[in-house]
């Protein structure tokens, strides 16, 4: 069972014409103030720093509350810039505490983000980087939705701000923000780019968003608690490491090219050997900063003991963690999840090779919030409308 709230107001909001400050890096915000308000660069830097703390430390949504900024400048800021978050169309809370948000970025353009308590240090937010995905991994629901567009840095950061609004995790000092923890009433400690989309096909926005989210004077989530998952866009992996210094996860899912070509079609471009070599070269990789290899458990497809042994052999010498993900089914998905006994036997082999507790417990299944189940409601609706239209057509045909 889950609780679902429909938060759409039903009223059509006036289109926002002011530029949003959310999503600009510190340097961009400073330059914007110089350009739009004719401030001296030094002044602009100081003002950007004040605004930054209000936005990302206090979660302020209104310039009027920025009391250390003079009234005249506040009025000008108000006229020039917006601080609004995108609209939450629907919020669902699972019995296990997982929260899923459907966020409307523009009419017909929606993404989902999911908060999973007790994952990572205190709790992890799974963010989307694209609306849909251009890749077509056969086990992934997002892959059935064609790409609508890349998200902007502001749209990625807004997913984090919406969660912090909802959990009431704003305020306090940068230190409180950074340390967090249940005793300070803060539960968001980690960010994973494992929602909709392929983050490495939107690296400039993802990198800017990470710069903002990790800034110690704001949301302050350390780069080591941010993980970017890729299906294997090899040419962008080095740049990801250099620009973001974040942790890397690889959606491996198969141990031979023939099967991976089928499950994760980007493998036809960058095969397993090339991918593993790029992992060895990932900037900053070490035993203290291991790469996570995700492996979805598909019944009778990739879950044999021989494949478990092959997985271990393949990752020899790579500082790695292994994450076995029970397959999350979606309507008409062509696979089944491996039986629990099978997953455990597979995990035992991986365990014996020295990888600790590799099975990822599915979370939020009751609200379709688990990996690979994400797909915009808008598209689902369009699909159901299409089905309805098709039914009407056949009904009509039957009547003829
Ligand atoms: N595009 C990126 C990140 C988003 S997918 C990537 O592919 O890595 C996040 C993770 O969920 C990936 O490991 C993906 O392979 C996995 N996944 C997708 N569909 C799934 C499903 N139905 N069940 C379980 N895991 C799934
Ligand atoms: Fe895209 Fe990742 Fe899904 Fe593959 S698994 S279709 S890359 S979102």
GROMACS .gro file of C-alpha atoms and ligand atoms in nm:
model
  434
    1UNK     CA    1   0.000   0.000   0.000
    2UNK     CA    2   0.112   0.354  -0.059
    3UNK     CA    3  -0.012   0.704  -0.008
    4UNK     CA    4  -0.052   0.907  -0.322
    5UNK     CA    5  -0.123   1.278  -0.337
    6UNK     CA    6  -0.224   1.454  -0.652
    7UNK     CA    7  -0.068   1.793  -0.609
    8UNK     CA    8  -0.153   1.951  -0.941
    9UNK     CA    9  -0.350   2.264  -0.868
   10UNK     CA   10  -0.562   2.240  -1.178
   11UNK     CA   11  -0.508   2.613  -1.232
   12UNK     CA   12  -0.290   2.710  -1.525
   13UNK     CA   13   0.005   2.911  -1.388
   14UNK     CA   14   0.121   3.217  -1.578
   15UNK     CA   15   0.432   3.132  -1.778
   16UNK     CA   16   0.748   3.247  -1.596
   17UNK     CA   17   0.946   3.488  -1.809
   18UNK     CA   18   1.213   3.582  -1.554
   19UNK     CA   19   1.536   3.386  -1.566
   20UNK     CA   20   1.582   3.141  -1.278
   21UNK     CA   21   1.891   3.178  -1.063
   22UNK     CA   22   1.864   2.813  -0.962
   23UNK     CA   23   2.114   2.611  -1.161
   24UNK     CA   24   2.375   2.882  -1.218
   25UNK     CA   25   2.717   2.805  -1.074
   26UNK     CA   26   2.866   3.070  -0.842
   27UNK     CA   27   3.075   3.212  -1.125
   28UNK     CA   28   2.777   3.218  -1.362
   29UNK     CA   29   2.561   3.390  -1.102
   30UNK     CA   30   2.826   3.656  -1.048
   31UNK     CA   31   2.859   3.717  -1.424
   32UNK     CA   32   2.482   3.732  -1.460
   33UNK     CA   33   2.458   4.002  -1.191
   34UNK     CA   34   2.732   4.201  -1.363
   35UNK     CA   35   2.560   4.173  -1.698
   36UNK     CA   36   2.199   4.234  -1.592
   37UNK     CA   37   2.236   4.472  -1.300
   38UNK     CA   38   2.560   4.651  -1.390
   39UNK     CA   39   2.723   4.558  -1.060
   40UNK     CA   40   3.101   4.583  -1.021
   41UNK     CA   41   3.254   4.232  -1.039
   42UNK     CA   42   3.364   4.247  -0.674
   43UNK     CA   43   3.020   4.362  -0.560
   44UNK     CA   44   2.856   4.099  -0.778
   45UNK     CA   45   3.071   3.828  -0.624
   46UNK     CA   46   2.972   3.935  -0.274
   47UNK     CA   47   2.603   3.955  -0.365
   48UNK     CA   48   2.614   3.617  -0.543
   49UNK     CA   49   2.764   3.469  -0.229
   50UNK     CA   50   2.482   3.614  -0.013
   51UNK     CA   51   2.213   3.496  -0.252
   52UNK     CA   52   2.383   3.155  -0.269
   53UNK     CA   53   2.355   3.103   0.105
   54UNK     CA   54   1.989   3.204   0.107
   55UNK     CA   55   1.911   2.970  -0.181
   56UNK     CA   56   2.112   2.664  -0.095
   57UNK     CA   57   2.156   2.685   0.282
   58UNK     CA   58   1.819   2.827   0.383
   59UNK     CA   59   1.607   2.712   0.088
   60UNK     CA   60   1.461   3.063   0.055
   61UNK     CA   61   1.203   3.100  -0.222
   62UNK     CA   62   1.155   3.474  -0.198
   63UNK     CA   63   1.398   3.764  -0.238
   64UNK     CA   64   1.202   3.957   0.029
   65UNK     CA   65   1.346   3.724   0.292
   66UNK     CA   66   1.707   3.802   0.201
   67UNK     CA   67   1.743   4.047   0.484
   68UNK     CA   68   2.114   4.117   0.444
   69UNK     CA   69   2.050   4.262   0.098
   70UNK     CA   70   1.919   4.622   0.073
   71UNK     CA   71   1.553   4.671  -0.018
   72UNK     CA   72   1.618   4.843  -0.352
   73UNK     CA   73   1.845   4.566  -0.475
   74UNK     CA   74   1.598   4.305  -0.347
   75UNK     CA   75   1.325   4.468  -0.554
   76UNK     CA   76   1.544   4.472  -0.864
   77UNK     CA   77   1.636   4.107  -0.809
   78UNK     CA   78   1.270   4.020  -0.769
   79UNK     CA   79   1.183   4.190  -1.097
   80UNK     CA   80   1.471   4.028  -1.285
   81UNK     CA   81   1.497   3.673  -1.154
   82UNK     CA   82   1.280   3.380  -1.050
   83UNK     CA   83   1.348   3.137  -0.764
   84UNK     CA   84   1.051   2.909  -0.818
   85UNK     CA   85   1.078   2.531  -0.820
   86UNK     CA   86   0.908   2.324  -1.087
   87UNK     CA   87   0.564   2.195  -0.997
   88UNK     CA   88   0.524   1.861  -0.816
   89UNK     CA   89   0.246   1.685  -0.998
   90UNK     CA   90   0.232   1.384  -0.773
   91UNK     CA   91   0.403   1.261  -0.460
   92UNK     CA   92   0.388   0.900  -0.348
   93UNK     CA   93   0.514   0.759  -0.021
   94UNK     CA   94   0.581   0.385  -0.003
   95UNK     CA   95   0.524   0.175   0.307
   96UNK     CA   96   0.902   0.139   0.332
   97UNK     CA   97   0.948   0.518   0.343
   98UNK     CA   98   1.059   0.556  -0.019
   99UNK     CA   99   0.924   0.878  -0.172
  100UNK     CA  100   0.864   0.931  -0.538
  101UNK     CA  101   0.803   1.270  -0.696
  102UNK     CA  102   0.663   1.334  -1.040
  103UNK     CA  103   0.788   1.678  -1.138
  104UNK     CA  104   0.652   1.887  -1.424
  105UNK     CA  105   0.924   2.091  -1.592
  106UNK     CA  106   0.704   2.226  -1.868
  107UNK     CA  107   0.370   2.123  -2.014
  108UNK     CA  108   0.402   1.756  -2.112
  109UNK     CA  109   0.762   1.733  -1.987
  110UNK     CA  110   0.786   1.541  -1.664
  111UNK     CA  111   1.055   1.355  -1.471
  112UNK     CA  112   1.065   1.145  -1.159
  113UNK     CA  113   1.299   1.147  -0.865
  114UNK     CA  114   1.302   0.898  -0.580
  115UNK     CA  115   1.425   0.929  -0.222
  116UNK     CA  116   1.529   0.606  -0.053
  117UNK     CA  117   1.582   0.626   0.322
  118UNK     CA  118   1.868   0.433   0.487
  119UNK     CA  119   2.067   0.400   0.167
  120UNK     CA  120   2.417   0.547   0.157
  121UNK     CA  121   2.501   0.720   0.485
  122UNK     CA  122   2.147   0.829   0.581
  123UNK     CA  123   1.939   0.839   0.267
  124UNK     CA  124   1.986   0.870  -0.108
  125UNK     CA  125   1.803   1.070  -0.369
  126UNK     CA  126   1.793   0.913  -0.713
  127UNK     CA  127   1.782   1.194  -0.970
  128UNK     CA  128   1.699   1.200  -1.340
  129UNK     CA  129   1.932   1.361  -1.591
  130UNK     CA  130   1.717   1.337  -1.905
  131UNK     CA  131   1.349   1.311  -1.990
  132UNK     CA  132   1.344   0.959  -2.134
  133UNK     CA  133   1.659   0.802  -2.276
  134UNK     CA  134   1.804   0.757  -2.625
  135UNK     CA  135   1.941   0.417  -2.532
  136UNK     CA  136   1.723   0.111  -2.544
  137UNK     CA  137   1.835  -0.136  -2.280
  138UNK     CA  138   1.585  -0.416  -2.314
  139UNK     CA  139   1.513  -0.460  -1.939
  140UNK     CA  140   1.460  -0.089  -1.863
  141UNK     CA  141   1.126   0.085  -1.865
  142UNK     CA  142   1.281   0.428  -1.924
  143UNK     CA  143   1.438   0.283  -2.238
  144UNK     CA  144   1.095   0.238  -2.389
  145UNK     CA  145   1.029   0.611  -2.367
  146UNK     CA  146   1.203   0.805  -2.638
  147UNK     CA  147   1.421   1.097  -2.533
  148UNK     CA  148   1.231   1.417  -2.494
  149UNK     CA  149   1.526   1.631  -2.391
  150UNK     CA  150   1.826   1.682  -2.164
  151UNK     CA  151   1.762   1.842  -1.827
  152UNK     CA  152   1.924   2.176  -1.747
  153UNK     CA  153   2.149   2.207  -1.440
  154UNK     CA  154   1.863   2.397  -1.269
  155UNK     CA  155   1.620   2.113  -1.335
  156UNK     CA  156   1.862   1.863  -1.183
  157UNK     CA  157   1.934   2.081  -0.877
  158UNK     CA  158   1.559   2.149  -0.837
  159UNK     CA  159   1.500   1.776  -0.779
  160UNK     CA  160   1.725   1.800  -0.472
  161UNK     CA  161   1.560   2.125  -0.356
  162UNK     CA  162   1.211   1.977  -0.388
  163UNK     CA  163   1.314   1.686  -0.166
  164UNK     CA  164   1.469   1.920   0.091
  165UNK     CA  165   1.150   2.130   0.089
  166UNK     CA  166   0.944   1.818   0.150
  167UNK     CA  167   1.168   1.675   0.423
  168UNK     CA  168   1.204   2.021   0.574
  169UNK     CA  169   1.582   1.993   0.567
  170UNK     CA  170   1.678   2.356   0.513
  171UNK     CA  171   1.833   2.602   0.753
  172UNK     CA  172   2.120   2.585   0.997
  173UNK     CA  173   2.484   2.636   0.922
  174UNK     CA  174   2.694   2.491   0.644
  175UNK     CA  175   2.840   2.255   0.906
  176UNK     CA  176   2.497   2.114   1.002
  177UNK     CA  177   2.413   2.082   0.635
  178UNK     CA  178   2.733   1.890   0.575
  179UNK     CA  179   2.719   1.655   0.873
  180UNK     CA  180   2.344   1.592   0.865
  181UNK     CA  181   2.224   1.274   1.029
  182UNK     CA  182   1.900   1.173   1.194
  183UNK     CA  183   1.997   1.348   1.519
  184UNK     CA  184   1.993   1.680   1.335
  185UNK     CA  185   1.670   1.583   1.156
  186UNK     CA  186   1.846   1.548   0.820
  187UNK     CA  187   1.821   1.238   0.611
  188UNK     CA  188   1.955   1.327   0.269
  189UNK     CA  189   2.322   1.230   0.252
  190UNK     CA  190   2.376   1.082  -0.094
  191UNK     CA  191   2.281   1.154  -0.453
  192UNK     CA  192   2.274   0.888  -0.723
  193UNK     CA  193   2.228   0.966  -1.091
  194UNK     CA  194   2.025   0.650  -1.146
  195UNK     CA  195   1.690   0.796  -1.241
  196UNK     CA  196   1.574   0.856  -1.596
  197UNK     CA  197   1.831   0.909  -1.866
  198UNK     CA  198   2.198   0.854  -1.944
  199UNK     CA  199   2.394   1.115  -1.744
  200UNK     CA  200   2.701   1.094  -1.968
  201UNK     CA  201   2.495   1.210  -2.265
  202UNK     CA  202   2.424   1.526  -2.066
  203UNK     CA  203   2.759   1.575  -1.897
  204UNK     CA  204   2.782   1.959  -1.906
  205UNK     CA  205   2.453   1.995  -1.714
  206UNK     CA  206   2.531   1.704  -1.481
  207UNK     CA  207   2.874   1.851  -1.400
  208UNK     CA  208   2.732   2.197  -1.325
  209UNK     CA  209   2.456   2.049  -1.111
  210UNK     CA  210   2.716   1.851  -0.914
  211UNK     CA  211   2.923   2.168  -0.863
  212UNK     CA  212   2.616   2.335  -0.710
  213UNK     CA  213   2.497   2.040  -0.500
  214UNK     CA  214   2.844   1.978  -0.355
  215UNK     CA  215   2.927   2.342  -0.274
  216UNK     CA  216   3.026   2.348   0.095
  217UNK     CA  217   2.843   2.679   0.151
  218UNK     CA  218   2.511   2.530   0.042
  219UNK     CA  219   2.357   2.186   0.001
  220UNK     CA  220   2.706   2.051   0.073
  221UNK     CA  221   2.676   1.691  -0.039
  222UNK     CA  222   3.031   1.572  -0.074
  223UNK     CA  223   3.143   1.459  -0.418
  224UNK     CA  224   3.232   1.123  -0.265
  225UNK     CA  225   2.866   1.075  -0.178
  226UNK     CA  226   2.752   1.144  -0.530
  227UNK     CA  227   2.744   0.849  -0.772
  228UNK     CA  228   2.694   0.877  -1.145
  229UNK     CA  229   2.574   0.561  -1.316
  230UNK     CA  230   2.643   0.500  -1.684
  231UNK     CA  231   2.549   0.229  -1.926
  232UNK     CA  232   2.904   0.263  -2.062
  233UNK     CA  233   2.954   0.586  -2.257
  234UNK     CA  234   3.328   0.521  -2.264
  235UNK     CA  235   3.448   0.847  -2.433
  236UNK     CA  236   3.291   1.062  -2.157
  237UNK     CA  237   3.411   0.865  -1.854
  238UNK     CA  238   3.748   1.037  -1.815
  239UNK     CA  239   3.587   1.382  -1.841
  240UNK     CA  240   3.327   1.281  -1.580
  241UNK     CA  241   3.602   1.186  -1.335
  242UNK     CA  242   3.810   1.496  -1.405
  243UNK     CA  243   3.525   1.744  -1.395
  244UNK     CA  244   3.317   1.606  -1.108
  245UNK     CA  245   3.542   1.382  -0.892
  246UNK     CA  246   3.235   1.175  -0.816
  247UNK     CA  247   3.194   0.803  -0.769
  248UNK     CA  248   3.123   0.593  -1.075
  249UNK     CA  249   2.876   0.309  -1.128
  250UNK     CA  250   2.866   0.093  -1.439
  251UNK     CA  251   2.557  -0.088  -1.559
  252UNK     CA  252   2.733  -0.407  -1.663
  253UNK     CA  253   2.456  -0.671  -1.654
  254UNK     CA  254   2.636  -0.928  -1.871
  255UNK     CA  255   2.978  -1.091  -1.880
  256UNK     CA  256   3.007  -1.154  -2.253
  257UNK     CA  257   2.965  -0.921  -2.550
  258UNK     CA  258   2.703  -1.132  -2.722
  259UNK     CA  259   2.459  -1.100  -2.433
  260UNK     CA  260   2.555  -0.743  -2.343
  261UNK     CA  261   2.505  -0.637  -2.706
  262UNK     CA  262   2.147  -0.748  -2.661
  263UNK     CA  263   2.074  -0.620  -2.307
  264UNK     CA  264   2.270  -0.294  -2.320
  265UNK     CA  265   2.292  -0.207  -2.691
  266UNK     CA  266   2.557   0.065  -2.643
  267UNK     CA  267   2.790  -0.235  -2.596
  268UNK     CA  268   2.797  -0.271  -2.974
  269UNK     CA  269   2.984   0.059  -2.981
  270UNK     CA  270   3.197   0.022  -2.666
  271UNK     CA  271   3.243  -0.343  -2.577
  272UNK     CA  272   3.316  -0.496  -2.237
  273UNK     CA  273   3.693  -0.493  -2.279
  274UNK     CA  274   3.696  -0.123  -2.374
  275UNK     CA  275   3.462  -0.044  -2.086
  276UNK     CA  276   3.668  -0.227  -1.823
  277UNK     CA  277   3.985  -0.058  -1.952
  278UNK     CA  278   3.815   0.285  -1.917
  279UNK     CA  279   3.724   0.187  -1.559
  280UNK     CA  280   4.087   0.109  -1.479
  281UNK     CA  281   4.173   0.457  -1.610
  282UNK     CA  282   3.891   0.637  -1.422
  283UNK     CA  283   4.045   0.939  -1.248
  284UNK     CA  284   4.085   0.885  -0.873
  285UNK     CA  285   3.990   0.517  -0.873
  286UNK     CA  286   4.149   0.327  -0.584
  287UNK     CA  287   4.058   0.068  -0.322
  288UNK     CA  288   3.914   0.350  -0.113
  289UNK     CA  289   3.715   0.478  -0.413
  290UNK     CA  290   3.582   0.172  -0.585
  291UNK     CA  291   3.366   0.157  -0.893
  292UNK     CA  292   3.024  -0.004  -0.845
  293UNK     CA  293   2.926  -0.262  -1.105
  294UNK     CA  294   2.550  -0.303  -1.133
  295UNK     CA  295   2.421  -0.641  -1.244
  296UNK     CA  296   2.049  -0.692  -1.291
  297UNK     CA  297   1.935  -1.049  -1.215
  298UNK     CA  298   1.732  -1.180  -1.511
  299UNK     CA  299   1.589  -1.529  -1.478
  300UNK     CA  300   1.758  -1.775  -1.714
  301UNK     CA  301   1.934  -1.495  -1.902
  302UNK     CA  302   2.244  -1.388  -1.706
  303UNK     CA  303   2.214  -1.559  -1.367
  304UNK     CA  304   2.413  -1.886  -1.391
  305UNK     CA  305   2.698  -1.983  -1.159
  306UNK     CA  306   2.932  -1.978  -1.458
  307UNK     CA  307   2.840  -1.613  -1.517
  308UNK     CA  308   2.900  -1.530  -1.150
  309UNK     CA  309   3.250  -1.677  -1.181
  310UNK     CA  310   3.304  -1.493  -1.509
  311UNK     CA  311   3.198  -1.167  -1.344
  312UNK     CA  312   3.458  -1.213  -1.074
  313UNK     CA  313   3.724  -1.296  -1.334
  314UNK     CA  314   3.635  -0.994  -1.545
  315UNK     CA  315   3.672  -0.751  -1.256
  316UNK     CA  316   4.003  -0.891  -1.135
  317UNK     CA  317   4.238  -0.605  -1.055
  318UNK     CA  318   3.968  -0.336  -1.086
  319UNK     CA  319   3.884  -0.167  -0.753
  320UNK     CA  320   3.521  -0.275  -0.761
  321UNK     CA  321   3.201  -0.324  -0.565
  322UNK     CA  322   2.931  -0.548  -0.710
  323UNK     CA  323   2.565  -0.462  -0.681
  324UNK     CA  324   2.323  -0.739  -0.775
  325UNK     CA  325   1.986  -0.582  -0.857
  326UNK     CA  326   1.678  -0.803  -0.854
  327UNK     CA  327   1.499  -0.723  -1.180
  328UNK     CA  328   1.204  -0.491  -1.128
  329UNK     CA  329   0.927  -0.590  -1.364
  330UNK     CA  330   0.714  -0.337  -1.548
  331UNK     CA  331   0.401  -0.388  -1.759
  332UNK     CA  332   0.479  -0.624  -2.051
  333UNK     CA  333   0.849  -0.642  -1.965
  334UNK     CA  334   1.014  -0.927  -2.154
  335UNK     CA  335   1.203  -1.067  -1.850
  336UNK     CA  336   1.143  -1.215  -1.510
  337UNK     CA  337   1.343  -1.165  -1.195
  338UNK     CA  338   1.570  -1.457  -1.102
  339UNK     CA  339   1.443  -1.675  -0.817
  340UNK     CA  340   1.567  -1.576  -0.476
  341UNK     CA  341   1.767  -1.901  -0.432
  342UNK     CA  342   1.941  -1.834  -0.763
  343UNK     CA  343   2.028  -1.478  -0.662
  344UNK     CA  344   2.168  -1.605  -0.331
  345UNK     CA  345   2.380  -1.872  -0.497
  346UNK     CA  346   2.511  -1.617  -0.746
  347UNK     CA  347   2.580  -1.376  -0.458
  348UNK     CA  348   2.765  -1.651  -0.264
  349UNK     CA  349   3.014  -1.693  -0.547
  350UNK     CA  350   3.064  -1.318  -0.566
  351UNK     CA  351   3.093  -1.304  -0.186
  352UNK     CA  352   3.354  -1.576  -0.172
  353UNK     CA  353   3.562  -1.370  -0.412
  354UNK     CA  354   3.573  -1.097  -0.148
  355UNK     CA  355   3.282  -0.867  -0.242
  356UNK     CA  356   3.065  -0.787   0.062
  357UNK     CA  357   2.680  -0.798   0.072
  358UNK     CA  358   2.623  -0.749  -0.297
  359UNK     CA  359   2.241  -0.779  -0.322
  360UNK     CA  360   2.043  -0.457  -0.350
  361UNK     CA  361   1.706  -0.493  -0.178
  362UNK     CA  362   1.431  -0.358  -0.399
  363UNK     CA  363   1.270  -0.048  -0.248
  364UNK     CA  364   0.948   0.131  -0.321
  365UNK     CA  365   0.817  -0.144  -0.548
  366UNK     CA  366   0.460  -0.064  -0.443
  367UNK     CA  367   0.492   0.281  -0.598
  368UNK     CA  368   0.696   0.172  -0.905
  369UNK     CA  369   0.990   0.371  -0.773
  370UNK     CA  370   1.254   0.102  -0.811
  371UNK     CA  371   1.536   0.110  -1.067
  372UNK     CA  372   1.420   0.093  -1.422
  373UNK     CA  373   1.055   0.142  -1.337
  374UNK     CA  374   1.069   0.515  -1.393
  375UNK     CA  375   0.875   0.650  -1.682
  376UNK     CA  376   0.688   0.977  -1.696
  377UNK     CA  377   0.322   0.959  -1.612
  378UNK     CA  378   0.264   1.185  -1.910
  379UNK     CA  379   0.386   0.915  -2.142
  380UNK     CA  380   0.195   0.645  -1.958
  381UNK     CA  381  -0.112   0.856  -1.996
  382UNK     CA  382  -0.047   0.907  -2.362
  383UNK     CA  383  -0.002   0.530  -2.397
  384UNK     CA  384  -0.331   0.465  -2.217
  385UNK     CA  385  -0.500   0.728  -2.429
  386UNK     CA  386  -0.358   0.554  -2.734
  387UNK     CA  387  -0.489   0.219  -2.610
  388UNK     CA  388  -0.828   0.376  -2.554
  389UNK     CA  389  -0.823   0.528  -2.899
  390UNK     CA  390  -0.715   0.193  -3.046
  391UNK     CA  391  -0.994   0.018  -2.856
  392UNK     CA  392  -1.244   0.271  -2.985
  393UNK     CA  393  -1.117   0.203  -3.333
  394UNK     CA  394  -1.153  -0.175  -3.299
  395UNK     CA  395  -1.492  -0.133  -3.132
  396UNK     CA  396  -1.598   0.083  -3.420
  397UNK     CA  397  -1.453  -0.166  -3.666
  398UNK     CA  398  -1.650  -0.445  -3.494
  399UNK     CA  399  -1.965  -0.246  -3.533
  400UNK     CA  400  -1.915  -0.198  -3.905
  401LIG     N1  401   2.132   0.537  -1.770
  401LIG     C1  402   2.213   0.509  -1.658
  401LIG     C2  403   2.151   0.548  -1.526
  401LIG     C3  404   2.006   0.521  -1.504
  401LIG     S1  405   1.954   0.352  -1.490
  401LIG     C4  406   2.253   0.363  -1.657
  401LIG     O1  407   2.198   0.286  -1.733
  401LIG     O2  408   2.341   0.330  -1.579
  401LIG     C5  409   1.995   0.308  -1.322
  401LIG     C6  410   2.020   0.159  -1.300
  401LIG     O3  411   1.898   0.084  -1.301
  401LIG     C7  412   2.106   0.098  -1.407
  401LIG     O4  413   2.202   0.010  -1.354
  401LIG     C8  414   2.006   0.021  -1.487
  401LIG     O5  415   2.068  -0.077  -1.562
  401LIG     C9  416   1.915  -0.033  -1.380
  401LIG     N2  417   1.786  -0.081  -1.428
  401LIG    C10  418   1.717  -0.036  -1.536
  401LIG     N3  419   1.602  -0.105  -1.549
  401LIG    C11  420   1.595  -0.192  -1.446
  401LIG    C12  421   1.496  -0.287  -1.403
  401LIG     N4  422   1.382  -0.302  -1.467
  401LIG     N5  423   1.523  -0.359  -1.292
  401LIG    C13  424   1.637  -0.339  -1.223
  401LIG     N6  425   1.733  -0.251  -1.258
  401LIG    C14  426   1.712  -0.178  -1.368
  402LIG    FE1  427   1.882   0.446  -2.056
  402LIG    FE2  428   2.006   0.354  -1.835
  402LIG    FE3  429   1.759   0.266  -1.901
  402LIG    FE4  430   1.968   0.192  -2.048
  402LIG     S1  431   1.932   0.142  -1.831
  402LIG     S2  432   1.771   0.263  -2.128
  402LIG     S3  433   2.095   0.377  -2.042
  402LIG     S4  434   1.815   0.475  -1.844
   0.00000   0.00000   0.00000
